[in-house]
Amino acid sequence: MKIASFVIEAIDSSGEELKKFLSNIEGISIYGEKDNSYVVVFECESLDNVESFFKEISKNELVKAVLPVYISEL
Amino acid sequence: MKLTRRELLKYSAAMAAASAIGMELPLPKGLLAKETADKWVKSVCRYCGAGCGVYVGVSKGKVVAVKGDKDNWNKGFLCVKGYYLPQILYAEDRAKYPLIKRKGKFERISWNEAMDIIVSKFAESIKKNGVDSVAFYGSGQAYTEESYFMNKLFKGGLGTNNIDGNPRLCMASAAVGYVTSFGKDEPMGCYDDIYHADCFFIIGSNMAEAHPVIFNFINERKKKNPGVKVIVADPRKTLTARIADLHMSFVPGTDLAILNAMAHVIIKENLYNKYFVEQHVVFKTLKDDKPAKVSFEEYVKFIEEYTPEMAEVVSHCPKDHIIEAARLFAKSKATMSFWCMGLNQRTRGVWVNNLVHNLHLLTGQICRPGATPFSLTGQPNACGGIRDAGLLSHLLPYGRLIINEKDREEMENFWGVPKGRINPKPGPTAVDIFRKFSKGEIKCLWVACTNPGQSLPNLEVYRKGMVSEDTFLVVSEAYHPTRTSELADLVLPAALWVEKDGTYGQSERRYQYLEKAVNPPFEARPDFEVFVEFGKKLFKALGREDEAKKLFNYKTTEDIWKEIMEASRGTVYDFTGMTRERLKKAHGIQWPCPDVSHPGTLRRYTVKYGDPLVKKFDPQAKDISFYGNKADGNKAVIWLRPYKGPAEPADNEYPFVLTTGRQLEHWHTGTMTLKVTELKRAAYKAQLEISLKDAVKLGIKNKDMVRVISRRGSIVLEAKVVDVPREGVVYTVFHYPDKLINILTNDAYDALSKQPEYKIAAVKIEKV
């Protein structure tokens, strides 16, 4: 089990929409928000899942920037 | 409520992310509430060479929190290790008192007794066996003031060059690479270049884990600018490689062929910058082992054989990847290269550094925003305290060399010691210091702020050599026992990080002052104070008390900082404008900084982008001048470096290449990070990464125990079957003291830098 954290910054004024979107993804926990940036932890099976999540979320139109911060293994 | 490990890991991950944006995350139930800081002291992270600015929160005489410095280059970002820094100060195994080993057991002694013993051992040895019978092994984690002092004591005071530091093991090849390509050491660029680059070439570095904050900025740059390309050349599909547009996987040790092949493509496709090459570059090769100038045409002829096809055969990196990388590198508006131990810890480390520089010089991707070759650094003060201050056995402070008579005279005059005092012969380097100590040729060795009992290559040999009745080993350490202090004859408890004050210099030539924030525990003392006392008492024991008064007349680190600034005057490092007063206020200043009104220099060797020294050293220069290389008309050097493989490639008997490295949660030999509960919970053991294909071939399943055997020893690890190393490559980390991985690694070293080839050892794997 991989545990990765990200800071995901929303495009202006789309923070709530992004939060809803993230909440529906399996394995996602949102720990907080500051200045339109969300602290997100993603649990998944493999590094490939982390990579896919990173790539997919980076392309999302509600997202301005994604910063991967931490990854660990359970 | 007791937290599960899963919850703790999730919280650790969230806290790291929250700290990156300066957000306070409420603590989960089950953890103690965080104490509130009474004051915040400006400082620098204790770990890697990125040199992140931090604020240290202090309450009731204790460090209770750390947060990122938003006004420093790292913009308030820290990696998870930095966030947990307070815990390293309050570990149970902090070294508390001076200890002497008697009949195999450590006994507490007083500082006076400890100092008397050390002085008498060193003095006795010098009198009986000469000055080359004593040695000092320092660290890229010590403060500049500490390293400069010991360098002066040994080279200028005693007249021996038996002094080297652990940066010899991690970045000597980068240093010699810069010197041979540009005349002087240290990068010309800076982290700000990340914001201007549109192509990143990352080779031999897993930045995502080893330098995560710098990597985050690359990620951010790429995210905000979709046209930005990231090329990662690495035998493993690392976390860094996973964001790459192009991952160039190759057999370890074959990258010289790849880099020459990239140059081949750049020449063949006419992608080189003819004007830049004509104006700023000379070409050199080795003839009869001596550097000799050659023409551009001779270089083109040399590079002819390095076709992408040839490189593919040698490296197993697809030729299309090599061609694509060459095109991206050359055609981008600005290309920035990063590398670290993957290039440096090699028997051809200097050559492969030169080949990266070659690409920048051929294409003119240098000396402008975003275009620069940038060597990443492993330790927080390896640049400032060791490379710059000259604590390596072949160096004198600020770019001066032991072998250069003029440089020796300059330092002899500066230090006020007699002409001829500095020995003209470079001393033994790291591995050779321990080799000589093993043989008893060096009788007394002082190791400070580093852990060679875990970090030296071919470790078992040197560990045995550190224990002898005929020799005397002093270890200054913040923790005890470590895998080195356990071997010592005498252990001195050292103050750690913000328990003392001093200066750090990180990878982009930024010097930063660390203020003392709290007192050291028990009887631990700052190394600087201990070194000065030792110098004075040793000279008294040698009958040179009057000389000591003149040479070592320091009461504070500021006294010696003033001398250090003066030592840089007139050199290409000139930071005479970096007063202690300025450094206390500033969030670091980058040299050159030749006067107190100068703001520091982002980019060197260019008038246009603000290097204040170009006109001083090369008055005719219109813009770019590699003025550190006066001998070649202030031009840089493109070297003809042929492909040579590693000292110990895989073969039939040892069919795998073992490569070692770091993981996000831990740093170096783990003496600090393994004291942090959260980090240790997150990552607590060394495993052997092996590819699925290799695992199937050997009948190894995930979590099976395997024996890894090299020509030097063996070690049992848990297998981690994972899609990270390429077939034929296995990988592990060197952080864990219960698994001395360096028993397996090779101590063969680079002929120029003397840096050992940790990164490549042939091994075989057996299921236990």
GROMACS .gro file of C-alpha atoms in nm, chain B residues 121-435:
model
  315
  195LYS     CA    1   4.851   1.121   2.215
  196PHE     CA    2   4.877   1.361   1.919
  197ALA     CA    3   5.184   1.543   2.056
  198GLU     CA    4   5.362   1.219   2.139
  199SER     CA    5   5.296   1.082   1.793
  200ILE     CA    6   5.414   1.400   1.621
  201LYS     CA    7   5.733   1.406   1.827
  202LYS     CA    8   5.804   1.038   1.768
  203ASN     CA    9   5.675   0.979   1.416
  204GLY     CA   10   5.643   1.324   1.258
  205VAL     CA   11   5.343   1.536   1.163
  206ASP     CA   12   5.220   1.291   0.900
  207SER     CA   13   5.142   1.040   1.174
  208VAL     CA   14   4.829   1.235   1.273
  209ALA     CA   15   4.519   1.309   1.068
  210PHE     CA   16   4.176   1.468   1.073
  211TYR     CA   17   3.866   1.349   0.889
  212GLY     CA   18   3.600   1.618   0.869
  213SER     CA   19   3.253   1.665   0.734
  214GLY     CA   20   3.030   1.854   0.496
  215GLN     CA   21   2.797   1.898   0.792
  216ALA     CA   22   3.043   2.089   1.011
  217TYR     CA   23   3.022   2.467   1.011
  218THR     CA   24   3.262   2.658   0.790
  219GLU     CA   25   3.432   2.809   1.091
  220GLU     CA   26   3.506   2.461   1.230
  221SER     CA   27   3.642   2.324   0.905
  222TYR     CA   28   3.848   2.633   0.825
  223PHE     CA   29   4.006   2.617   1.169
  224MET     CA   30   4.112   2.252   1.143
  225ASN     CA   31   4.243   2.313   0.792
  226LYS     CA   32   4.456   2.599   0.921
  227LEU     CA   33   4.573   2.398   1.221
  228PHE     CA   34   4.682   2.100   1.013
  229LYS     CA   35   4.811   2.260   0.692
  230GLY     CA   36   4.934   2.597   0.819
  231GLY     CA   37   5.011   2.508   1.179
  232LEU     CA   38   5.142   2.152   1.177
  233GLY     CA   39   5.249   2.139   0.813
  234THR     CA   40   5.069   1.820   0.722
  235ASN     CA   41   4.805   1.766   0.455
  236ASN     CA   42   4.661   1.465   0.638
  237ILE     CA   43   4.319   1.622   0.642
  238ASP     CA   44   4.024   1.532   0.426
  239GLY     CA   45   3.649   1.527   0.455
  240ASN     CA   46   3.352   1.310   0.373
  241PRO     CA   47   3.263   1.523   0.066
  242ARG     CA   48   3.544   1.324  -0.093
  243LEU     CA   49   3.292   1.040  -0.091
  244CYS     CA   50   3.003   1.234  -0.239
  245MET     CA   51   3.103   1.530  -0.452
  246ALA     CA   52   3.475   1.533  -0.523
  247SER     CA   53   3.408   1.432  -0.884
  248ALA     CA   54   3.169   1.724  -0.929
  249ALA     CA   55   3.429   1.962  -0.786
  250VAL     CA   56   3.708   1.834  -1.009
  251GLY     CA   57   3.461   1.829  -1.299
  252TYR     CA   58   3.394   2.201  -1.260
  253VAL     CA   59   3.764   2.276  -1.213
  254THR     CA   60   3.873   2.083  -1.521
  255SER     CA   61   3.595   2.225  -1.740
  256PHE     CA   62   3.582   2.584  -1.613
  257GLY     CA   63   3.905   2.643  -1.419
  258LYS     CA   64   3.737   2.683  -1.080
  259ASP     CA   65   3.492   2.487  -0.871
  260GLU     CA   66   3.121   2.541  -0.798
  261PRO     CA   67   2.818   2.592  -1.019
  262MET     CA   68   2.778   2.912  -1.214
  263GLY     CA   69   2.398   2.887  -1.195
  264CYS     CA   70   2.140   2.884  -0.919
  265TYR     CA   71   1.797   2.755  -0.820
  266ASP     CA   72   1.638   3.060  -0.981
  267ASP     CA   73   1.733   2.904  -1.314
  268ILE     CA   74   1.454   2.651  -1.260
  269TYR     CA   75   1.204   2.930  -1.327
  270HIS     CA   76   1.362   3.002  -1.665
  271ALA     CA   77   1.449   2.656  -1.797
  272ASP     CA   78   1.224   2.481  -2.046
  273CYS     CA   79   1.423   2.159  -2.054
  274PHE     CA   80   1.554   1.971  -1.750
  275PHE     CA   81   1.816   1.703  -1.800
  276ILE     CA   82   1.839   1.499  -1.478
  277ILE     CA   83   2.103   1.228  -1.474
  278GLY     CA   84   2.225   1.018  -1.184
  279SER     CA   85   1.993   1.184  -0.936
  280ASN     CA   86   1.670   1.078  -0.772
  281MET     CA   87   1.578   1.434  -0.682
  282ALA     CA   88   1.223   1.345  -0.586
  283GLU     CA   89   1.358   1.163  -0.281
  284ALA     CA   90   1.704   1.306  -0.221
  285HIS     CA   91   1.631   1.675  -0.297
  286PRO     CA   92   1.252   1.694  -0.284
  287VAL     CA   93   1.214   2.068  -0.242
  288ILE     CA   94   1.420   2.146  -0.553
  289PHE     CA   95   1.229   1.875  -0.737
  290ASN     CA   96   0.899   2.033  -0.633
  291PHE     CA   97   1.001   2.354  -0.807
  292ILE     CA   98   1.075   2.162  -1.125
  293ASN     CA   99   0.733   2.000  -1.099
  294GLU     CA  100   0.572   2.336  -1.047
  295ARG     CA  101   0.758   2.482  -1.346
  296LYS     CA  102   0.645   2.194  -1.563
  297LYS     CA  103   0.286   2.214  -1.446
  298LYS     CA  104   0.258   2.585  -1.513
  299ASN     CA  105   0.435   2.556  -1.849
  300PRO     CA  106   0.320   2.246  -2.033
  301GLY     CA  107   0.591   2.286  -2.298
  302VAL     CA  108   0.864   2.227  -2.042
  303LYS     CA  109   1.035   1.892  -2.094
  304VAL     CA  110   1.193   1.672  -1.830
  305ILE     CA  111   1.448   1.410  -1.933
  306VAL     CA  112   1.560   1.163  -1.666
  307ALA     CA  113   1.854   0.932  -1.730
  308ASP     CA  114   1.866   0.663  -1.463
  309PRO     CA  115   1.893   0.283  -1.449
  310ARG     CA  116   1.594   0.286  -1.215
  311LYS     CA  117   1.241   0.404  -1.278
  312THR     CA  118   1.261   0.633  -0.977
  313LEU     CA  119   0.997   0.869  -0.848
  314THR     CA  120   1.189   1.135  -1.038
  315ALA     CA  121   1.172   0.934  -1.360
  316ARG     CA  122   0.799   0.890  -1.321
  317ILE     CA  123   0.729   1.253  -1.409
  318ALA     CA  124   0.971   1.252  -1.702
  319ASP     CA  125   0.869   1.311  -2.062
  320LEU     CA  126   1.163   1.090  -2.153
  321HIS     CA  127   1.313   0.827  -1.923
  322MET     CA  128   1.647   0.701  -2.051
  323SER     CA  129   1.713   0.371  -1.877
  324PHE     CA  130   2.061   0.225  -1.917
  325VAL     CA  131   2.310  -0.024  -1.777
  326PRO     CA  132   2.489   0.144  -1.483
  327GLY     CA  133   2.828   0.282  -1.575
  328THR     CA  134   2.763   0.323  -1.946
  329ASP     CA  135   2.650   0.685  -1.944
  330LEU     CA  136   2.979   0.813  -2.086
  331ALA     CA  137   2.882   0.647  -2.413
  332ILE     CA  138   2.533   0.799  -2.397
  333LEU     CA  139   2.660   1.152  -2.329
  334ASN     CA  140   2.916   1.129  -2.607
  335ALA     CA  141   2.642   0.999  -2.837
  336MET     CA  142   2.424   1.298  -2.749
  337ALA     CA  143   2.715   1.522  -2.846
  338HIS     CA  144   2.748   1.320  -3.168
  339VAL     CA  145   2.385   1.389  -3.256
  340ILE     CA  146   2.421   1.757  -3.170
  341ILE     CA  147   2.721   1.787  -3.404
  342LYS     CA  148   2.573   1.574  -3.682
  343GLU     CA  149   2.246   1.761  -3.684
  344ASN     CA  150   2.422   2.094  -3.666
  345LEU     CA  151   2.254   2.178  -3.335
  346TYR     CA  152   2.569   2.313  -3.174
  347ASN     CA  153   2.624   2.683  -3.113
  348LYS     CA  154   2.910   2.768  -3.345
  349TYR     CA  155   2.950   3.125  -3.222
  350PHE     CA  156   2.960   3.020  -2.856
  351VAL     CA  157   3.209   2.745  -2.926
  352GLU     CA  158   3.438   2.978  -3.121
  353GLN     CA  159   3.424   3.251  -2.859
  354HIS     CA  160   3.429   3.061  -2.533
  355VAL     CA  161   3.559   2.707  -2.572
  356VAL     CA  162   3.885   2.519  -2.619
  357PHE     CA  163   3.911   2.145  -2.677
  358LYS     CA  164   4.142   1.917  -2.484
  359THR     CA  165   4.238   1.556  -2.462
  360LEU     CA  166   4.493   1.354  -2.270
  361LYS     CA  167   4.818   1.279  -2.450
  362ASP     CA  168   5.066   1.070  -2.253
  363ASP     CA  169   4.845   1.136  -1.951
  364LYS     CA  170   4.884   1.513  -1.986
  365PRO     CA  171   4.621   1.761  -2.104
  366ALA     CA  172   4.678   1.874  -2.461
  367LYS     CA  173   4.478   2.115  -2.677
  368VAL     CA  174   4.316   1.982  -2.991
  369SER     CA  175   4.101   2.142  -3.260
  370PHE     CA  176   3.726   2.137  -3.302
  371GLU     CA  177   3.779   1.911  -3.604
  372GLU     CA  178   3.971   1.663  -3.391
  373TYR     CA  179   3.683   1.665  -3.143
  374VAL     CA  180   3.436   1.598  -3.425
  375LYS     CA  181   3.655   1.310  -3.538
  376PHE     CA  182   3.671   1.175  -3.181
  377ILE     CA  183   3.295   1.191  -3.139
  378GLU     CA  184   3.235   1.021  -3.474
  379GLU     CA  185   3.243   0.669  -3.333
  380TYR     CA  186   2.985   0.751  -3.062
  381THR     CA  187   2.682   0.697  -3.279
  382PRO     CA  188   2.348   0.645  -3.106
  383GLU     CA  189   2.362   0.290  -3.237
  384MET     CA  190   2.701   0.230  -3.075
  385ALA     CA  191   2.579   0.382  -2.749
  386GLU     CA  192   2.270   0.163  -2.755
  387VAL     CA  193   2.483  -0.150  -2.788
  388VAL     CA  194   2.698  -0.043  -2.493
  389SER     CA  195   2.428   0.101  -2.267
  390HIS     CA  196   2.105  -0.072  -2.375
  391CYS     CA  197   1.949   0.275  -2.384
  392PRO     CA  198   1.738   0.291  -2.701
  393LYS     CA  199   1.906   0.501  -2.969
  394ASP     CA  200   1.583   0.689  -3.031
  395HIS     CA  201   1.592   0.806  -2.670
  396ILE     CA  202   1.947   0.930  -2.713
  397ILE     CA  203   1.857   1.120  -3.030
  398GLU     CA  204   1.545   1.269  -2.874
  399ALA     CA  205   1.733   1.374  -2.562
  400ALA     CA  206   2.005   1.541  -2.770
  401ARG     CA  207   1.749   1.734  -2.970
  402LEU     CA  208   1.551   1.844  -2.667
  403PHE     CA  209   1.870   1.948  -2.488
  404ALA     CA  210   2.005   2.151  -2.778
  405LYS     CA  211   1.684   2.303  -2.913
  406SER     CA  212   1.527   2.422  -2.591
  407LYS     CA  213   1.541   2.791  -2.509
  408ALA     CA  214   1.722   2.707  -2.187
  409THR     CA  215   1.838   2.367  -2.061
  410MET     CA  216   1.928   2.303  -1.699
  411SER     CA  217   2.107   1.984  -1.599
  412PHE     CA  218   2.102   1.832  -1.254
  413TRP     CA  219   2.309   1.542  -1.130
  414CYS     CA  220   2.428   1.394  -0.805
  415MET     CA  221   2.588   1.073  -0.679
  416GLY     CA  222   2.495   0.870  -0.986
  417LEU     CA  223   2.765   1.056  -1.173
  418ASN     CA  224   2.998   1.145  -0.888
  419GLN     CA  225   3.043   0.810  -0.713
  420ARG     CA  226   3.221   0.653  -1.004
  421THR     CA  227   3.569   0.558  -1.115
  422ARG     CA  228   3.505   0.784  -1.417
  423GLY     CA  229   3.319   1.043  -1.213
  424VAL     CA  230   3.519   1.343  -1.331
  425TRP     CA  231   3.500   1.237  -1.693
  426VAL     CA  232   3.126   1.192  -1.686
  427ASN     CA  233   3.090   1.533  -1.517
  428ASN     CA  234   3.299   1.679  -1.799
  429LEU     CA  235   3.070   1.519  -2.055
  430VAL     CA  236   2.764   1.691  -1.908
  431HIS     CA  237   2.951   2.023  -1.918
  432ASN     CA  238   3.048   1.944  -2.280
  433LEU     CA  239   2.682   1.935  -2.381
  434HIS     CA  240   2.617   2.275  -2.225
  435LEU     CA  241   2.926   2.424  -2.385
  436LEU     CA  242   2.858   2.276  -2.730
  437THR     CA  243   2.507   2.415  -2.734
  438GLY     CA  244   2.572   2.742  -2.549
  439GLN     CA  245   2.320   2.631  -2.285
  440ILE     CA  246   2.511   2.812  -2.012
  441CYS     CA  247   2.556   3.145  -1.836
  442ARG     CA  248   2.206   3.276  -1.896
  443PRO     CA  249   1.883   3.229  -1.701
  444GLY     CA  250   1.766   2.869  -1.717
  445ALA     CA  251   2.073   2.740  -1.899
  446THR     CA  252   2.325   2.586  -1.667
  447PRO     CA  253   2.490   2.262  -1.549
  448PHE     CA  254   2.403   2.226  -1.180
  449SER     CA  255   2.557   1.969  -0.948
  450LEU     CA  256   2.332   1.879  -0.655
  451THR     CA  257   2.496   1.846  -0.315
  452GLY     CA  258   2.441   1.584  -0.049
  453GLN     CA  259   2.541   1.769   0.266
  454PRO     CA  260   2.448   2.113   0.398
  455ASN     CA  261   2.799   2.257   0.405
  456ALA     CA  262   2.999   2.038   0.169
  457CYS     CA  263   3.028   2.336  -0.067
  458GLY     CA  264   3.091   2.616   0.181
  459GLY     CA  265   3.292   2.438   0.447
  460ILE     CA  266   3.487   2.182   0.250
  461ARG     CA  267   3.516   2.264  -0.121
  462ASP     CA  268   3.533   2.640  -0.072
  463ALA     CA  269   3.721   2.653   0.258
  464GLY     CA  270   3.962   2.391   0.124
  465LEU     CA  271   3.925   2.106   0.370
  466LEU     CA  272   4.036   1.844   0.125
  467SER     CA  273   4.388   1.709   0.124
  468HIS     CA  274   4.479   1.871  -0.210
  469LEU     CA  275   4.319   2.210  -0.148
  470LEU     CA  276   4.384   2.539   0.025
  471PRO     CA  277   4.110   2.793   0.093
  472TYR     CA  278   3.912   2.952  -0.189
  473GLY     CA  279   4.031   2.783  -0.501
  474ARG     CA  280   4.397   2.760  -0.409
  475LEU     CA  281   4.583   2.434  -0.462
  476ILE     CA  282   4.843   2.258  -0.249
  477ILE     CA  283   5.055   2.180  -0.556
  478ASN     CA  284   5.066   2.543  -0.666
  479GLU     CA  285   5.366   2.721  -0.510
  480LYS     CA  286   5.210   3.066  -0.547
  481ASP     CA  287   4.893   2.950  -0.372
  482ARG     CA  288   5.096   2.800  -0.087
  483GLU     CA  289   5.291   3.121  -0.047
  484GLU     CA  290   4.973   3.325  -0.045
  485MET     CA  291   4.824   3.122   0.237
  486GLU     CA  292   5.152   3.108   0.429
  487ASN     CA  293   5.169   3.487   0.418
  488PHE     CA  294   4.801   3.519   0.504
  489TRP     CA  295   4.830   3.285   0.801
  490GLY     CA  296   5.161   3.435   0.906
  491VAL     CA  297   5.352   3.108   0.901
  492PRO     CA  298   5.705   3.057   0.764
  493LYS     CA  299   5.754   2.999   0.392
  494GLY     CA  300   5.765   2.629   0.325
  495ARG     CA  301   5.538   2.541   0.616
  496ILE     CA  302   5.265   2.406   0.388
  497ASN     CA  303   5.365   2.067   0.255
  498PRO     CA  304   5.371   2.082  -0.129
  499LYS     CA  305   5.250   1.725  -0.158
  500PRO     CA  306   4.875   1.664  -0.139
  501GLY     CA  307   4.780   1.441   0.151
  502PRO     CA  308   4.591   1.113   0.147
  503THR     CA  309   4.225   1.127   0.053
  504ALA     CA  310   3.937   0.978   0.255
  505VAL     CA  311   3.979   0.612   0.168
  506ASP     CA  312   4.358   0.637   0.189
  507ILE     CA  313   4.347   0.804   0.531
  508PHE     CA  314   4.162   0.500   0.663
  509ARG     CA  315   4.390   0.266   0.470
   0.00000   0.00000   0.00000
